[in-house]
XYZ file of C-alpha atoms in Angstrom:
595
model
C -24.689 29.860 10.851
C -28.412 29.338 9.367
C -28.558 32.803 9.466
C -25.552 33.550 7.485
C -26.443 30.784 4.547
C -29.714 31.940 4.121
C -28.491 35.963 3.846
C -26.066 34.171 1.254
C -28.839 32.637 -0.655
C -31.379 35.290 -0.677
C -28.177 38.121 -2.370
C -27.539 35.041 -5.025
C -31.379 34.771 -5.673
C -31.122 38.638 -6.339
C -28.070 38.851 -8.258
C -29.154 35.892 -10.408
C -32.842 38.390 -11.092
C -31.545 41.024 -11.420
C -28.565 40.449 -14.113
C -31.549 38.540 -15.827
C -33.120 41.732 -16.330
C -30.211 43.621 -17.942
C -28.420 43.351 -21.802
C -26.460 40.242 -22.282
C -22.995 41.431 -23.295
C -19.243 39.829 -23.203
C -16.234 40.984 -22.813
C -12.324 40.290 -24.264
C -9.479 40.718 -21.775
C -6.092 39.855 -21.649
C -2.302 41.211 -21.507
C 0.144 41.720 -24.301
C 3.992 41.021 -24.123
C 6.957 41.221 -26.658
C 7.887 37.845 -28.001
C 11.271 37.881 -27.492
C 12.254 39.345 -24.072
C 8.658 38.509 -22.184
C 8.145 41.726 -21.407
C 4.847 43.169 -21.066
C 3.746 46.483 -23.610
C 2.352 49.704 -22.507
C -0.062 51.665 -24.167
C -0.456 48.591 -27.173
C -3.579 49.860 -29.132
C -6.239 46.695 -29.613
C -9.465 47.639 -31.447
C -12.188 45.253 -33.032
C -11.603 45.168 -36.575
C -13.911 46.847 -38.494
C -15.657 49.666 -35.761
C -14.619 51.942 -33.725
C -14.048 50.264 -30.364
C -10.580 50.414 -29.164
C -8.786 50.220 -26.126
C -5.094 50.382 -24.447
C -3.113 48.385 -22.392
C -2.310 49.268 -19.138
C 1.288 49.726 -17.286
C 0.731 45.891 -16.435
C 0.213 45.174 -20.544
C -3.660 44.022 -19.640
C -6.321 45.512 -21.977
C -10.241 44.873 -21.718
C -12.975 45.971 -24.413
C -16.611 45.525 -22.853
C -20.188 45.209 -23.543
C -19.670 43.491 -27.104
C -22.772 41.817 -28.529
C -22.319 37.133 -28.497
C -20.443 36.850 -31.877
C -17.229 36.223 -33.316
C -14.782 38.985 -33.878
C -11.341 39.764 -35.417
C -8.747 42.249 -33.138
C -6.336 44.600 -35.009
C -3.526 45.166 -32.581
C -0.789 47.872 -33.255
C 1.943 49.269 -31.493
C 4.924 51.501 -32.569
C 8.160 49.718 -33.573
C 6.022 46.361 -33.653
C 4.376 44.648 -36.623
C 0.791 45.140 -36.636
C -1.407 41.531 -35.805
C -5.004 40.550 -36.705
C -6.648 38.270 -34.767
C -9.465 35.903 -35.987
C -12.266 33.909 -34.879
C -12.391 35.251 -31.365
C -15.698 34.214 -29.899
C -17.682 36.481 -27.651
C -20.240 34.774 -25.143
C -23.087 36.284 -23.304
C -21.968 37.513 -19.399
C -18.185 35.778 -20.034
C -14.564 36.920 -20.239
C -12.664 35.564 -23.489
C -9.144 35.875 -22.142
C -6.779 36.692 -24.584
C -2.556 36.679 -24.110
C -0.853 39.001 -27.290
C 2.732 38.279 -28.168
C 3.691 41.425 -30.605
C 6.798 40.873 -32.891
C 9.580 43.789 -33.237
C 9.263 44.960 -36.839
C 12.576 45.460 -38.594
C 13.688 47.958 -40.874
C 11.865 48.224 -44.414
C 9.028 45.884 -42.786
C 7.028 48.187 -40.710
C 3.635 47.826 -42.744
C 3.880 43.852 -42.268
C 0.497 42.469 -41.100
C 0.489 39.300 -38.982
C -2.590 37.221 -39.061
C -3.096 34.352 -37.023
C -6.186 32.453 -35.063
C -7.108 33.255 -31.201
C -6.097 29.394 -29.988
C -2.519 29.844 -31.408
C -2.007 32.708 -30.078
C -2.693 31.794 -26.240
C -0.400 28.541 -26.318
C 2.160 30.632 -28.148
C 2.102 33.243 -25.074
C 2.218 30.696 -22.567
C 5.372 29.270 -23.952
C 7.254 32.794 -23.940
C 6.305 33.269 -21.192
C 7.843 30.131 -19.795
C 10.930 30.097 -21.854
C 12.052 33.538 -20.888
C 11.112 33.512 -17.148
C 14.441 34.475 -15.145
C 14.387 31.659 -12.884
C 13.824 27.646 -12.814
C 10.328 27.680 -11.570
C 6.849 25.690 -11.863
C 3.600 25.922 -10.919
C -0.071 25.340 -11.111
C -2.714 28.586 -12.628
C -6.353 28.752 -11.249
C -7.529 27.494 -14.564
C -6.004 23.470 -13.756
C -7.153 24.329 -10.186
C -10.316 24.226 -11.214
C -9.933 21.227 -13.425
C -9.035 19.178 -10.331
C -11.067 17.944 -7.184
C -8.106 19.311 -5.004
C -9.533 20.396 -1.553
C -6.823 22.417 -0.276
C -3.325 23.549 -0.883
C -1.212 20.467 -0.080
C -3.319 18.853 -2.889
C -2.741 21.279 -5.312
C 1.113 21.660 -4.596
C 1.265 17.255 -5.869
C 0.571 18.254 -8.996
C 3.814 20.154 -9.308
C 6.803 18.845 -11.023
C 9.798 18.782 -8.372
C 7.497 18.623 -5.218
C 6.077 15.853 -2.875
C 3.968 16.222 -0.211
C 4.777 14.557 3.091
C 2.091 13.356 5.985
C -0.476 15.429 3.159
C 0.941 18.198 4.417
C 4.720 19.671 4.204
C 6.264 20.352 0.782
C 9.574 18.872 -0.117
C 11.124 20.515 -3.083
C 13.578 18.476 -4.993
C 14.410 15.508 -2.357
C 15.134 18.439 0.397
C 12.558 18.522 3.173
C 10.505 21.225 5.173
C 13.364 23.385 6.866
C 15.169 24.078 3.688
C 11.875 25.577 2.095
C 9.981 28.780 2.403
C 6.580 30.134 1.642
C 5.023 33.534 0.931
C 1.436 34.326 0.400
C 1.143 37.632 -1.386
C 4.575 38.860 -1.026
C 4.055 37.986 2.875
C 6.064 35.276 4.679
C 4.202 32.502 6.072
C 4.648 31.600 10.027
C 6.044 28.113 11.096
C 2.766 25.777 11.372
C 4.858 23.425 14.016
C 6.339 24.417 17.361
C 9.810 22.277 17.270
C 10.125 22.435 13.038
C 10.334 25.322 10.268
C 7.918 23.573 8.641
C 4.524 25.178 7.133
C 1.406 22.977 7.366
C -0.080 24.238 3.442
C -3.283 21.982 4.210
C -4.655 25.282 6.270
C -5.604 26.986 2.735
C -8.890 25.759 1.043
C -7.781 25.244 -3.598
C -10.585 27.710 -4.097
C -9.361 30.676 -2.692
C -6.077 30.414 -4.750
C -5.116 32.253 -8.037
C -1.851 30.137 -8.710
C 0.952 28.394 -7.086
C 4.929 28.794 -7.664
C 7.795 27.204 -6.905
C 10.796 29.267 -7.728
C 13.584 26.829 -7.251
C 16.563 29.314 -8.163
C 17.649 32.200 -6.358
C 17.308 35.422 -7.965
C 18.111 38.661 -6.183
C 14.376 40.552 -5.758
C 13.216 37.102 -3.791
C 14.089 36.106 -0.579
C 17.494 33.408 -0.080
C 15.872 31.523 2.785
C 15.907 28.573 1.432
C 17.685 25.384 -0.764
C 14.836 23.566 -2.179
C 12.604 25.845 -3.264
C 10.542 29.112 -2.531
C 6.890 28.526 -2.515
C 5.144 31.418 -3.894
C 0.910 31.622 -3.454
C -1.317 34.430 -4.849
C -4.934 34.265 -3.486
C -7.666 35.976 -5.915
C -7.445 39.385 -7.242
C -9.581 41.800 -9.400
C -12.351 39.884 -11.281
C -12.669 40.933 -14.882
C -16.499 40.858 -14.215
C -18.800 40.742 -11.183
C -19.778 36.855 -10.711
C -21.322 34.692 -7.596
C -20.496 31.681 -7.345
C -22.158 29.203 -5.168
C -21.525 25.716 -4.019
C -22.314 22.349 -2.137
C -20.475 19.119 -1.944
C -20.199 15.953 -0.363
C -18.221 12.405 -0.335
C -18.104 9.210 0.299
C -15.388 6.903 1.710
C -16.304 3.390 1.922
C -13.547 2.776 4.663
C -14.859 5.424 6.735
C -18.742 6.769 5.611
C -21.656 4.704 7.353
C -19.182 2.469 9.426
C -18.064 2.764 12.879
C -16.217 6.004 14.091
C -14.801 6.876 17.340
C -14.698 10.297 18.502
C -14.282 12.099 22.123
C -15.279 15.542 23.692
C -17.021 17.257 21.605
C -17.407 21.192 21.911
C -20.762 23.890 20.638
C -18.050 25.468 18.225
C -16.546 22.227 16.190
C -18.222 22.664 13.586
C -16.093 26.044 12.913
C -12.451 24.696 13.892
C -12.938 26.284 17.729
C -13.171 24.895 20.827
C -15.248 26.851 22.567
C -13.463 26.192 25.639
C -14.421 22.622 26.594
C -10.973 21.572 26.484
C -9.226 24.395 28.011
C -6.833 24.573 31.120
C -8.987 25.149 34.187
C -9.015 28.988 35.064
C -8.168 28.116 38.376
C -4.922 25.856 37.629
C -1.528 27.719 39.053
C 1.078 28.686 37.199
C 4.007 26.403 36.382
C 5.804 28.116 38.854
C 3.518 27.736 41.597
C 3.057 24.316 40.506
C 6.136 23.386 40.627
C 6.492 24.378 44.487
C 3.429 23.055 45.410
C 4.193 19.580 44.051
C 8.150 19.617 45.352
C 7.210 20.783 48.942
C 4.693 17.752 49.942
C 5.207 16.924 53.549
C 1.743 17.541 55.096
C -1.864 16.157 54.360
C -2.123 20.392 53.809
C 0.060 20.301 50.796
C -1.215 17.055 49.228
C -4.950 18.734 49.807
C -3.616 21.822 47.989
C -2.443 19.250 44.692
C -6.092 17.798 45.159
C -7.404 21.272 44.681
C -5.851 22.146 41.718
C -6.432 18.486 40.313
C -10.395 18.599 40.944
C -11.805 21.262 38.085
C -10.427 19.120 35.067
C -13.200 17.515 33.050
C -13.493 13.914 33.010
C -13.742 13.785 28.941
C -11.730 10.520 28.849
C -14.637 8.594 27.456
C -14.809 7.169 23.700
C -17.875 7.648 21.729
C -18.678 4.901 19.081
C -20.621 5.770 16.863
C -22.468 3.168 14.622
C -22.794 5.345 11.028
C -20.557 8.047 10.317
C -22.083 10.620 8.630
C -20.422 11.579 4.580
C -18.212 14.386 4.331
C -19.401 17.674 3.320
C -18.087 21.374 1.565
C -20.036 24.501 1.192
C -18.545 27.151 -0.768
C -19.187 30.942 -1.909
C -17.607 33.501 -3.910
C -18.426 36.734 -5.150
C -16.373 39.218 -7.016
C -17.653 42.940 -8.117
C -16.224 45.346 -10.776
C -16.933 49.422 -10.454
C -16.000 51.120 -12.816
C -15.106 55.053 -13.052
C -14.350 57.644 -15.336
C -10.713 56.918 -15.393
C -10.425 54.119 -12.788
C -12.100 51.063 -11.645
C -12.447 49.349 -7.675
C -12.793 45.357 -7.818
C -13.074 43.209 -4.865
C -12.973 39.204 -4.864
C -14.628 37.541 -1.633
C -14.611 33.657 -0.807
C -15.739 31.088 1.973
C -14.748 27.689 2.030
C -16.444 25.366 5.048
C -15.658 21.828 4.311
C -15.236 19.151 7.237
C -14.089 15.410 6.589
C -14.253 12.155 8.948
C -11.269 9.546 8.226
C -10.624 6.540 9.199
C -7.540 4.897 8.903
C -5.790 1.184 9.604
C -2.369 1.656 10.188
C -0.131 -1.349 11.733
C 3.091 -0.567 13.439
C 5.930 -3.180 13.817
C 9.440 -2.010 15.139
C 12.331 -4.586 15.087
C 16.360 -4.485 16.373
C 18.326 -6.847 16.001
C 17.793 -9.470 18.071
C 13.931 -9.289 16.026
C 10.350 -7.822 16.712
C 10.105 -5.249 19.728
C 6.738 -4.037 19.012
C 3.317 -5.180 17.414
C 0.967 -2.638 17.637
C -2.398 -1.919 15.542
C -3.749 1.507 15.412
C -7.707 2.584 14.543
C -7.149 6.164 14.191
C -10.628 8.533 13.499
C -9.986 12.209 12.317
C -12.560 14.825 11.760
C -10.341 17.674 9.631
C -12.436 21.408 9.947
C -10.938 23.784 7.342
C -12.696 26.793 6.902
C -11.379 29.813 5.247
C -12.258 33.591 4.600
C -10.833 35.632 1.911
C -11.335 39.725 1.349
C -9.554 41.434 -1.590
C -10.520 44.997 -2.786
C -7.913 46.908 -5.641
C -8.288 50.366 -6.856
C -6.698 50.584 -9.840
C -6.214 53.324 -12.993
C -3.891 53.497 -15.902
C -0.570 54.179 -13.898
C -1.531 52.890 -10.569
C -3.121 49.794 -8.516
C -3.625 49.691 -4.521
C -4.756 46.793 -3.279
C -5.743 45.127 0.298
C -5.415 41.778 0.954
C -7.058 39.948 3.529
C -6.858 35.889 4.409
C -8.575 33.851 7.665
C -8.280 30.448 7.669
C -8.917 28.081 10.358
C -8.012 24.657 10.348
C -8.480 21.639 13.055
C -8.229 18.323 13.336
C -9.859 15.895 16.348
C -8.451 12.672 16.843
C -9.098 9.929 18.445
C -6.457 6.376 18.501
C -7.344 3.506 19.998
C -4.264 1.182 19.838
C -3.513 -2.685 20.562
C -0.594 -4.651 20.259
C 2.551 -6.157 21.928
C 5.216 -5.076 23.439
C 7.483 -8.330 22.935
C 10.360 -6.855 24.531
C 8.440 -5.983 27.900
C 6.808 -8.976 27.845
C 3.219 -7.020 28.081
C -0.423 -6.221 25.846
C -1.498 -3.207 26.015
C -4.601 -1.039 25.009
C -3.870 2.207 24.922
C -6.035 5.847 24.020
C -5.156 8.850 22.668
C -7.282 11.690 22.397
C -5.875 15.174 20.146
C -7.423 18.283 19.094
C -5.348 20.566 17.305
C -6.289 24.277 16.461
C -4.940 26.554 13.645
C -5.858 30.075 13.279
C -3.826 31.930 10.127
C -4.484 35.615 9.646
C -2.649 37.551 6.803
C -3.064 40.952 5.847
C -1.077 42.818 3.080
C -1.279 46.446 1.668
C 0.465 47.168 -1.861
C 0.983 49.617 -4.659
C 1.952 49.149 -8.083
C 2.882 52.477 -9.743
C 4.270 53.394 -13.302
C 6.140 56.131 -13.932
C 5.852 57.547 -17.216
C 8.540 60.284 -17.090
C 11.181 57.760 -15.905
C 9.709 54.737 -17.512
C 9.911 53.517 -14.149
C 7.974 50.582 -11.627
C 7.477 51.026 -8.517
C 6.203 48.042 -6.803
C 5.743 48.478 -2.639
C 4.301 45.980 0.420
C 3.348 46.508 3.738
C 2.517 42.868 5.057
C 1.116 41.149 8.887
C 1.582 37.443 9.309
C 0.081 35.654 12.375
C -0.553 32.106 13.273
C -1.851 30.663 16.286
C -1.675 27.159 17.515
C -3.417 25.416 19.754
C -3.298 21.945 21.793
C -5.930 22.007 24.152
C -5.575 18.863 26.503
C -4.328 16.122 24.874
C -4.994 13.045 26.915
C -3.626 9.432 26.920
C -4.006 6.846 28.564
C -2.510 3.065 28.142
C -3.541 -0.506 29.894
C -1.264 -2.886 30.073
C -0.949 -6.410 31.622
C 1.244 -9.502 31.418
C 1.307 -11.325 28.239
C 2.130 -14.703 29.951
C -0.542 -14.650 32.661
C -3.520 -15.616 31.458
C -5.806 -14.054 34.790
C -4.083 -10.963 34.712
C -6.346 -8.151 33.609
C -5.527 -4.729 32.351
C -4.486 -1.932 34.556
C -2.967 1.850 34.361
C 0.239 1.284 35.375
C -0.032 4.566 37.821
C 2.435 5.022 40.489
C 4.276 7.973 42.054
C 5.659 9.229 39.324
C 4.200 10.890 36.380
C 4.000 9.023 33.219
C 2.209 11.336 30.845
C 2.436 8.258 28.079
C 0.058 6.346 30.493
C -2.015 8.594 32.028
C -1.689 12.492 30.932
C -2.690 15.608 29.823
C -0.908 18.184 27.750
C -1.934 21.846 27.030
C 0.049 23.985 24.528
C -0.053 27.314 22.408
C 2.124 28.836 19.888
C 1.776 32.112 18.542
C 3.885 33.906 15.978
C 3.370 36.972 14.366
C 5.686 38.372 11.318
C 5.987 41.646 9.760
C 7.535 42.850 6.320
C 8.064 45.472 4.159
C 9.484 45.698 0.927
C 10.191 47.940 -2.386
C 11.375 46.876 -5.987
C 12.110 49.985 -8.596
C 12.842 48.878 -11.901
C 13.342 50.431 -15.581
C 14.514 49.328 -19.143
C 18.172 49.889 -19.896
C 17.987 48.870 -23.435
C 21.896 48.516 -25.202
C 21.099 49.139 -28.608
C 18.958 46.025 -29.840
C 19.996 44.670 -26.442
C 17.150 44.529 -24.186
C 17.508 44.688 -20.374
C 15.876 45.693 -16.963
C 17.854 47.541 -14.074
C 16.240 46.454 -10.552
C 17.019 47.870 -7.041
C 14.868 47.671 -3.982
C 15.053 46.295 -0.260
C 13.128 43.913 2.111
C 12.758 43.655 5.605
C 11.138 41.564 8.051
C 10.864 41.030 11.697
C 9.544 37.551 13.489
C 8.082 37.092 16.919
C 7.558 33.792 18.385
C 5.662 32.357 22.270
C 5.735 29.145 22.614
C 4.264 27.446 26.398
C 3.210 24.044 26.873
C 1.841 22.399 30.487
C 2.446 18.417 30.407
C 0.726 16.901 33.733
C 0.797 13.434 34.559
C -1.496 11.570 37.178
C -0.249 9.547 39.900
C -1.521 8.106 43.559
C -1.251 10.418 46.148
C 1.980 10.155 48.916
C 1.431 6.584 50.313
C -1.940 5.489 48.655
C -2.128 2.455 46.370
C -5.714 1.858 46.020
C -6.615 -1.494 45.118
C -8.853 -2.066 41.968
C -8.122 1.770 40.823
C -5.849 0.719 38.007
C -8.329 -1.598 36.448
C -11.430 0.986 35.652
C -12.657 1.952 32.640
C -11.654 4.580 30.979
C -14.555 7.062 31.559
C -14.351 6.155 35.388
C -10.583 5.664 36.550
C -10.368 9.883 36.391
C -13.362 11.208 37.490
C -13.549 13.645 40.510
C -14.589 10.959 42.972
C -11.172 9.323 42.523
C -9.171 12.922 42.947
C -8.904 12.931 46.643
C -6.006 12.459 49.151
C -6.444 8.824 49.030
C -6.654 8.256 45.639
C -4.841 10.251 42.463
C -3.467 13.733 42.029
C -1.744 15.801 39.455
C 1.912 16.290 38.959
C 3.917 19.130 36.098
């Protein structure tokens, strides 16, 4: 990891030396539309007023004029059937893009020499608003510029911002009122996985705000988008072609007076944390049967053999039970980098955009539970529960793109993990019992998304062509989660707190569960549209298809500990925490495993 941030820091140093050594030019970019119908213009001619540098847009209506001097400059735009427009006071900095969005006005008949003037700022708020008020479908969202207005950290963040949406548990998106399953996401064009094994739910903390280009909800159905869902369709581009190469480097920290420089509990604690992987600390032992054979071993006990044979299988697990306290958490800290690079040809140009996010943040939280029927309170309970959230993420575009045509490759890792530990006391009035009880959860996301598409205009036809060839996977993991609950009478005042083990398996006192979920999606899809203009009427004709096929394993182990046929050892109950399991007590007079 040292490595890798100093390699990091040495290209920056470079980059920052040598740009210092070249011209310091700017450069105007932007896209132009008609006014009316939103559409964008091909082949609009923009030139600086005043010399001879001019430019075109392209079949996507963007436009770029580079390596212009700092200053302030006026653009003549023009266009056939259009009123010309001059633009003033457009200010050109050293290395920066001054975006610019055009709205051209149809000229009528007797007016075609009409020249519009108006200033730069106008201009851009005007565009946004057409663009807005002749979208096709109810929708809302949030651009990269307010993303990086805001201290958002991830997704989830960003998506609260967003008129319609809430965010439930800081995590799953409900679109007007209706909750996860009636939603659906797509990154890229791509659907996303299921996040959760028993919901349709998508977990949007998993992507870091800074590898994002915008956010949409489209909360009408339209027919080139996908009908899964009621609420809303959640729609997120990650970063494309840069107008201009850039590095962008970054360190961050926080401090939360509940949790920073005050006690914090944690558990196990694996070499690979620190990257959202366990490196294998809390795995199933290698040498644990399958639930099959488990199952036959445990329902076929009727010599000291067979109950050796559970001991066996019961002796490899780790005795990671133990809670660390630790005195002074540390603060929470990010580390960012981004780099995007511009080549440009003869009559094309090859961009690429590539982003890490590492950012890992301890919690703390107070939360008190109290559960009543009617007869009153049932339960009292106080939770202290300590999270360490790992959310690391990788990003990889590259486009090659010319006048007609753009191919691009899009590529997304993102790993995100959270380790918990909850150490509970309360009540249970209704049992007539105080309890202390531990739980101990590690959680493991792995999201990998790939996606190859083309763009193409046709100038014969006056046709698009827009194609994808998209991957999906996620992989879940819940590598031995352990709990473990004391209990003893609340009206005997020399009773002391035990594990209430017997001989059968009570996996809320004293278990472990082990789980994975993979699921893997693929999709293809292919939009062809072209004007079908009605004399002034103007329209679009769209036909295309979209296909996708879903995969999903699911397997989960849930083992319980209990005392072996006939044993009841006395004072086994009552041990600590980081004792009652260890291997010493895993014999055929003490505890065993049961599925």
């Amino acid at each position: 990891m040292k490595k890798i941030i100093a390699y990091l820091l040495l290209c920056l140093t470079f980059t920052i030396f040598t740009n210092f050594t070249f011209a310091q030019t700017g450069k105007i970019a932007g896209k132009v539309f008609d006014s009316k119908s939103g559409e964008v213009l091909i082949g609009v001619k923009v030139n600086i007023e005043g010399t001879v540098t001019v430019t075109s847009s392209d079949y996507e209506g963007k436009f770029s004029l580079s390596n212009l001097k700092p200053g302030t400059y006026n653009l003549l735009v023009s266009y056939i059937g259009y009123s010309k427009k001059v633009l003033t006071g457009i200010e050109v900095k050293a290395k920066e893009v001054t975006p610019i969005n055009i709205s051209m006005i149809e000229s009528t008949k007797g007016f075609d020499d009409i020249v519009i003037r108006g200033e730069v700022k106008k201009e851009s708020a005007n565009a946004l608003l057409i663009q807005q008020k002749n979208a096709t479908t109810i929708s809302d969202g949030v651009s990269i510029e307010t993303i990086r207005k805001t201290p958002d950290r991830n997704t989830s963040d960003v998506l609260k911002r967003v008129s319609g949406a809430t965010i439930q548990d800081n995590k799953y998106a409900i679109i007007r009122g209706l909750p996860d399953r009636y939603n659906a996401a797509f990154i890229n064009g791509s659907p996303l996985p299921s996040s959760e094994p028993d919901r349709k739910a998508f977990a949007f903390d998993i992507f870091p705000a800074n590898l994002l280009d915008n956010i949409v909800i489209v909360k009408s159905a339209t027919p080139d988008l996908s009908g899964e869902f009621a609420g809303g369709l959640i729609l997120i581009k990650t970063k494309d072609i840069p107008d201009q190469n850039f590095y962008n480097l970054s360190f961050g920290t926080s401090i939360n007076s509940i949790t920073t420089f005050n006690k914090f509990n944690t558990n196990v604690n694996g070499a690979t944390d620190f990257l959202g992987i366990d490196d294998g600390t809390r795995k199933l032992p290698g040498s644990f049967p399958d639930n099959k054979t488990m199952q036959s071993l445990q329902n076929n006990i009727q010599t000291k053999d067979d109950v050796d044979r559970l001991v066996s299988v019961a002796k490899p697990f780790n005795n990671n039970f133990k809670v660390n306290e630790n005195a002074s958490m540390r603060p929470a800290y990010s580390f960012q980098f981004s780099m995007g690079q511009l080549k440009k040809f003869k009559t094309s140009e090859l961009g690429s955009v590539f982003s890490m996010s590492m950012q890992n943040t301890p919690t703390t939280q107070q939360i008190s539970r109290k559960d009543y029927d009617d007869n009153g309170k049932i339960y009292d309970y106080n939770d202290e529960q300590n999270t360490i959230n790992t959310l690391n993420g990788f990003l990889w575009n590259i486009s090659l793109k010319n006048k007609n045509n753009k191919i691009s490759f899009k590529n997304l890792l993102n790993i995100n993990s959270n380790d918990q530990t909850v150490i509970r006391n309360g009540q249970d009035l209704a049992g007539g019992t105080v309890s202390k009880s531990y739980a101990m959860w590690y959680t493991q996301n792995i999201l990998n998304s790939h996606q190859v598409s083309g763009e193409h205009f046709v100038k014969k036809f006056e046709s698009k062509i827009n194609w994808t060839l998209g991957y999906s996977g996620l992989n879940r993991e819940t590598p031995d989660f352990r709990r473990v609950k004391y209990q003893k009478s609340a009206s005997d005042e020399l009773a002391v707190f035990e594990v209430p083990l017997n001989s059968i398996p009570q996996t809320d006192a004293a278990g472990r569960f082990y789980s994975s979920q993979n699921d893997k999606i693929y999709n293809a899809g292919i939009d062809i549209s072209r004007p079908l203009n009605i004399k002034k009427f103007k329209n679009e004709i769209k036909f295309g298809g979209y296909a996708q096929y879903r995969d999903r394993i699911f397997n989960a182990r849930q083992l319980g500990y209990i005392f072996a046929p006939g044993q009841n050892p006395v004072g086994l109950k009552s041990l600590p925490i980081d004792q009652i399991f260890s291997s010493n007590n895993i014999d055929m007079n003490g505890l065993i495993l049961k599925e």
